[in-house]
Amino acid sequence: QVQLVESGGGLVQTGGSLRLSCAASGRPFSGYGLGWFRQAPGKEREFVAAISRRGGNTYYVDSVKGRFTISRDNAKNTVYLQMNSLKPEDTAVYYCAAVNSGSDYYPTQTEDEYDYWGQGTQVTVSS
C-alpha cells in the first residue's frame, strides 16, 4: 500500500507559476512510476504528465508541453509538477498517482494502469 499526499496548489494569475509536490509513503518510492492528472469541474479526469520508475523518462499531454515539467526526487520520496505560464484552462484539481507494474523506463498515460491516488490539490488560475 502506498499513500500519496499532494500540496502546493493555490490561486495564481494568468502567466504565473506553481510547483506541486506529492509525497509518498508506505513503500520504496523508487519502485513506482508516477503521474499527474487533473479534473476540472464538470469534466472527466485527464492525464497531464508522467515519469518512469527508472531513467526519469517523461511524457506530457500536448496542452501542457513546454510549460509543465514533471520530476522526481527519490531521496525525498517526492514527485513534483512545475507549472509555468499558467492559463485559466489549467484550473482543476490536480492528482498524483503511482503505478507498481509495467515498464521500468516508459511512463504510462493510461489512467486505469495506476494503482494509487492522492487526494488532490486545487489549482485556480484567475482570468
PDB file of C-alpha atoms in Angstrom:
ATOM      1  CA  GLN A   1       0.000   0.000   0.000  1.00  0.00           C
ATOM      2  CA  VAL A   2       1.221   3.475  -0.918  1.00  0.00           C
ATOM      3  CA  GLN A   3      -0.152   6.762   0.332  1.00  0.00           C
ATOM      4  CA  LEU A   4       0.235   9.918  -1.732  1.00  0.00           C
ATOM      5  CA  VAL A   5      -0.303  13.455  -0.468  1.00  0.00           C
ATOM      6  CA  GLU A   6      -0.326  16.434  -2.827  1.00  0.00           C
ATOM      7  CA  SER A   7       0.459  20.010  -1.852  1.00  0.00           C
ATOM      8  CA  GLY A   8       1.350  23.323  -3.449  1.00  0.00           C
ATOM      9  CA  GLY A   9      -1.916  24.247  -5.118  1.00  0.00           C
ATOM     10  CA  GLY A  10      -3.426  27.692  -4.871  1.00  0.00           C
ATOM     11  CA  LEU A  11      -4.698  30.752  -6.688  1.00  0.00           C
ATOM     12  CA  VAL A  12      -2.443  32.429  -9.240  1.00  0.00           C
ATOM     13  CA  GLN A  13      -2.789  34.958 -12.022  1.00  0.00           C
ATOM     14  CA  THR A  14      -2.627  34.079 -15.680  1.00  0.00           C
ATOM     15  CA  GLY A  15       1.021  33.658 -16.639  1.00  0.00           C
ATOM     16  CA  GLY A  16       2.086  32.772 -13.124  1.00  0.00           C
ATOM     17  CA  SER A  17       3.755  29.644 -11.802  1.00  0.00           C
ATOM     18  CA  LEU A  18       3.142  26.972  -9.206  1.00  0.00           C
ATOM     19  CA  ARG A  19       5.061  23.909  -8.106  1.00  0.00           C
ATOM     20  CA  LEU A  20       3.007  20.958  -6.962  1.00  0.00           C
ATOM     21  CA  SER A  21       4.529  18.323  -4.713  1.00  0.00           C
ATOM     22  CA  CYS A  22       3.424  14.785  -3.977  1.00  0.00           C
ATOM     23  CA  ALA A  23       4.956  12.961  -1.033  1.00  0.00           C
ATOM     24  CA  ALA A  24       4.770   9.176  -0.972  1.00  0.00           C
ATOM     25  CA  SER A  25       4.911   6.764   1.932  1.00  0.00           C
ATOM     26  CA  GLY A  26       4.367   3.081   2.618  1.00  0.00           C
ATOM     27  CA  ARG A  27       6.809   1.513   0.138  1.00  0.00           C
ATOM     28  CA  PRO A  28      10.093   2.443  -1.524  1.00  0.00           C
ATOM     29  CA  PHE A  29       9.383   5.435  -3.730  1.00  0.00           C
ATOM     30  CA  SER A  30      11.801   4.313  -6.418  1.00  0.00           C
ATOM     31  CA  GLY A  31       9.686   1.239  -7.151  1.00  0.00           C
ATOM     32  CA  TYR A  32       6.865   3.194  -8.798  1.00  0.00           C
ATOM     33  CA  GLY A  33       6.177   5.070 -11.954  1.00  0.00           C
ATOM     34  CA  LEU A  34       4.430   8.354 -11.210  1.00  0.00           C
ATOM     35  CA  GLY A  35       1.906  10.539 -12.952  1.00  0.00           C
ATOM     36  CA  TRP A  36      -0.101  13.712 -12.611  1.00  0.00           C
ATOM     37  CA  PHE A  37      -3.745  14.002 -13.650  1.00  0.00           C
ATOM     38  CA  ARG A  38      -6.256  16.815 -13.377  1.00  0.00           C
ATOM     39  CA  GLN A  39     -10.009  17.227 -13.284  1.00  0.00           C
ATOM     40  CA  ALA A  40     -11.887  20.444 -13.972  1.00  0.00           C
ATOM     41  CA  PRO A  41     -15.477  20.962 -12.771  1.00  0.00           C
ATOM     42  CA  GLY A  42     -17.915  19.071 -14.960  1.00  0.00           C
ATOM     43  CA  LYS A  43     -15.162  17.327 -16.898  1.00  0.00           C
ATOM     44  CA  GLU A  44     -13.516  13.924 -16.836  1.00  0.00           C
ATOM     45  CA  ARG A  45     -10.141  13.444 -15.232  1.00  0.00           C
ATOM     46  CA  GLU A  46      -7.365  13.726 -17.787  1.00  0.00           C
ATOM     47  CA  PHE A  47      -3.709  12.811 -17.991  1.00  0.00           C
ATOM     48  CA  VAL A  48      -1.174  15.612 -17.578  1.00  0.00           C
ATOM     49  CA  ALA A  49       2.329  14.178 -17.149  1.00  0.00           C
ATOM     50  CA  ALA A  50       4.174  11.007 -16.164  1.00  0.00           C
ATOM     51  CA  ILE A  51       7.682   9.932 -15.253  1.00  0.00           C
ATOM     52  CA  SER A  52       9.091   6.414 -15.390  1.00  0.00           C
ATOM     53  CA  ARG A  53      10.333   4.497 -12.368  1.00  0.00           C
ATOM     54  CA  ARG A  54      13.810   4.220 -13.888  1.00  0.00           C
ATOM     55  CA  GLY A  55      15.728   6.654 -16.047  1.00  0.00           C
ATOM     56  CA  GLY A  56      13.492   9.682 -15.499  1.00  0.00           C
ATOM     57  CA  ASN A  57      11.743   9.410 -18.861  1.00  0.00           C
ATOM     58  CA  THR A  58       8.786  11.770 -19.123  1.00  0.00           C
ATOM     59  CA  TYR A  59       5.619  12.196 -21.155  1.00  0.00           C
ATOM     60  CA  TYR A  60       3.191  15.128 -21.338  1.00  0.00           C
ATOM     61  CA  VAL A  61      -0.216  15.878 -22.739  1.00  0.00           C
ATOM     62  CA  ASP A  62       0.120  18.273 -25.669  1.00  0.00           C
ATOM     63  CA  SER A  63      -1.702  21.116 -23.931  1.00  0.00           C
ATOM     64  CA  VAL A  64       0.979  21.454 -21.226  1.00  0.00           C
ATOM     65  CA  LYS A  65       4.086  20.505 -23.186  1.00  0.00           C
ATOM     66  CA  GLY A  66       6.723  23.202 -22.855  1.00  0.00           C
ATOM     67  CA  ARG A  67       5.010  24.753 -19.831  1.00  0.00           C
ATOM     68  CA  PHE A  68       4.926  21.944 -17.256  1.00  0.00           C
ATOM     69  CA  THR A  69       7.803  19.807 -16.014  1.00  0.00           C
ATOM     70  CA  ILE A  70       7.497  16.604 -14.004  1.00  0.00           C
ATOM     71  CA  SER A  71      10.426  15.456 -11.897  1.00  0.00           C
ATOM     72  CA  ARG A  72      11.127  13.119  -9.009  1.00  0.00           C
ATOM     73  CA  ASP A  73      13.488  13.049  -6.061  1.00  0.00           C
ATOM     74  CA  ASN A  74      13.698   9.504  -4.757  1.00  0.00           C
ATOM     75  CA  ALA A  75      15.771  10.562  -1.758  1.00  0.00           C
ATOM     76  CA  LYS A  76      12.884  12.779  -0.639  1.00  0.00           C
ATOM     77  CA  ASN A  77      10.148  10.367  -1.743  1.00  0.00           C
ATOM     78  CA  THR A  78       8.579  13.215  -3.676  1.00  0.00           C
ATOM     79  CA  VAL A  79       7.398  13.878  -7.214  1.00  0.00           C
ATOM     80  CA  TYR A  80       6.945  17.432  -8.485  1.00  0.00           C
ATOM     81  CA  LEU A  81       4.999  19.198 -11.176  1.00  0.00           C
ATOM     82  CA  GLN A  82       6.437  22.594 -12.038  1.00  0.00           C
ATOM     83  CA  MET A  83       3.778  24.624 -13.829  1.00  0.00           C
ATOM     84  CA  ASN A  84       4.762  27.786 -15.680  1.00  0.00           C
ATOM     85  CA  SER A  85       2.836  30.182 -17.922  1.00  0.00           C
ATOM     86  CA  LEU A  86      -0.409  29.096 -16.332  1.00  0.00           C
ATOM     87  CA  LYS A  87      -3.679  29.678 -18.155  1.00  0.00           C
ATOM     88  CA  PRO A  88      -7.279  29.753 -16.908  1.00  0.00           C
ATOM     89  CA  GLU A  89      -7.760  26.472 -18.779  1.00  0.00           C
ATOM     90  CA  ASP A  90      -5.326  24.860 -16.324  1.00  0.00           C
ATOM     91  CA  THR A  91      -7.770  25.391 -13.462  1.00  0.00           C
ATOM     92  CA  ALA A  92      -8.533  21.981 -11.971  1.00  0.00           C
ATOM     93  CA  VAL A  93      -7.950  19.640  -9.083  1.00  0.00           C
ATOM     94  CA  TYR A  94      -4.570  18.017  -9.659  1.00  0.00           C
ATOM     95  CA  TYR A  95      -3.913  14.445  -8.560  1.00  0.00           C
ATOM     96  CA  CYS A  96      -0.728  12.450  -8.369  1.00  0.00           C
ATOM     97  CA  ALA A  97      -0.783   8.713  -8.949  1.00  0.00           C
ATOM     98  CA  ALA A  98       1.587   5.761  -8.711  1.00  0.00           C
ATOM     99  CA  VAL A  99       1.855   2.522 -10.656  1.00  0.00           C
ATOM    100  CA  ASN A 100       3.764  -0.521  -9.385  1.00  0.00           C
ATOM    101  CA  SER A 101       3.884  -2.534 -12.598  1.00  0.00           C
ATOM    102  CA  GLY A 102       4.708  -2.102 -16.243  1.00  0.00           C
ATOM    103  CA  SER A 103       7.838  -0.846 -17.938  1.00  0.00           C
ATOM    104  CA  ASP A 104      10.716   0.473 -15.849  1.00  0.00           C
ATOM    105  CA  TYR A 105      11.633   3.042 -18.492  1.00  0.00           C
ATOM    106  CA  TYR A 106       8.410   4.056 -20.254  1.00  0.00           C
ATOM    107  CA  PRO A 107       5.827   6.163 -18.415  1.00  0.00           C
ATOM    108  CA  THR A 108       2.155   5.423 -18.911  1.00  0.00           C
ATOM    109  CA  GLN A 109      -0.614   7.936 -19.602  1.00  0.00           C
ATOM    110  CA  THR A 110      -3.359   5.357 -19.101  1.00  0.00           C
ATOM    111  CA  GLU A 111      -5.367   6.197 -16.009  1.00  0.00           C
ATOM    112  CA  ASP A 112      -6.568   2.630 -15.413  1.00  0.00           C
ATOM    113  CA  GLU A 113      -2.994   1.385 -15.059  1.00  0.00           C
ATOM    114  CA  TYR A 114      -2.318   3.461 -11.950  1.00  0.00           C
ATOM    115  CA  ASP A 115      -2.732   1.714  -8.609  1.00  0.00           C
ATOM    116  CA  TYR A 116      -2.648   4.514  -6.036  1.00  0.00           C
ATOM    117  CA  TRP A 117      -4.006   8.053  -5.969  1.00  0.00           C
ATOM    118  CA  GLY A 118      -3.610  11.145  -3.850  1.00  0.00           C
ATOM    119  CA  GLN A 119      -6.460  13.277  -2.547  1.00  0.00           C
ATOM    120  CA  GLY A 120      -5.880  16.124  -4.986  1.00  0.00           C
ATOM    121  CA  THR A 121      -4.885  19.766  -4.683  1.00  0.00           C
ATOM    122  CA  GLN A 122      -6.783  22.699  -6.182  1.00  0.00           C
ATOM    123  CA  VAL A 123      -5.142  24.924  -8.766  1.00  0.00           C
ATOM    124  CA  THR A 124      -7.035  28.046  -9.791  1.00  0.00           C
ATOM    125  CA  VAL A 125      -5.756  30.435 -12.449  1.00  0.00           C
ATOM    126  CA  SER A 126      -7.544  33.767 -12.497  1.00  0.00           C
ATOM    127  CA  SER A 127      -8.557  35.355 -15.778  1.00  0.00           C
TER     128      SER A 127
END
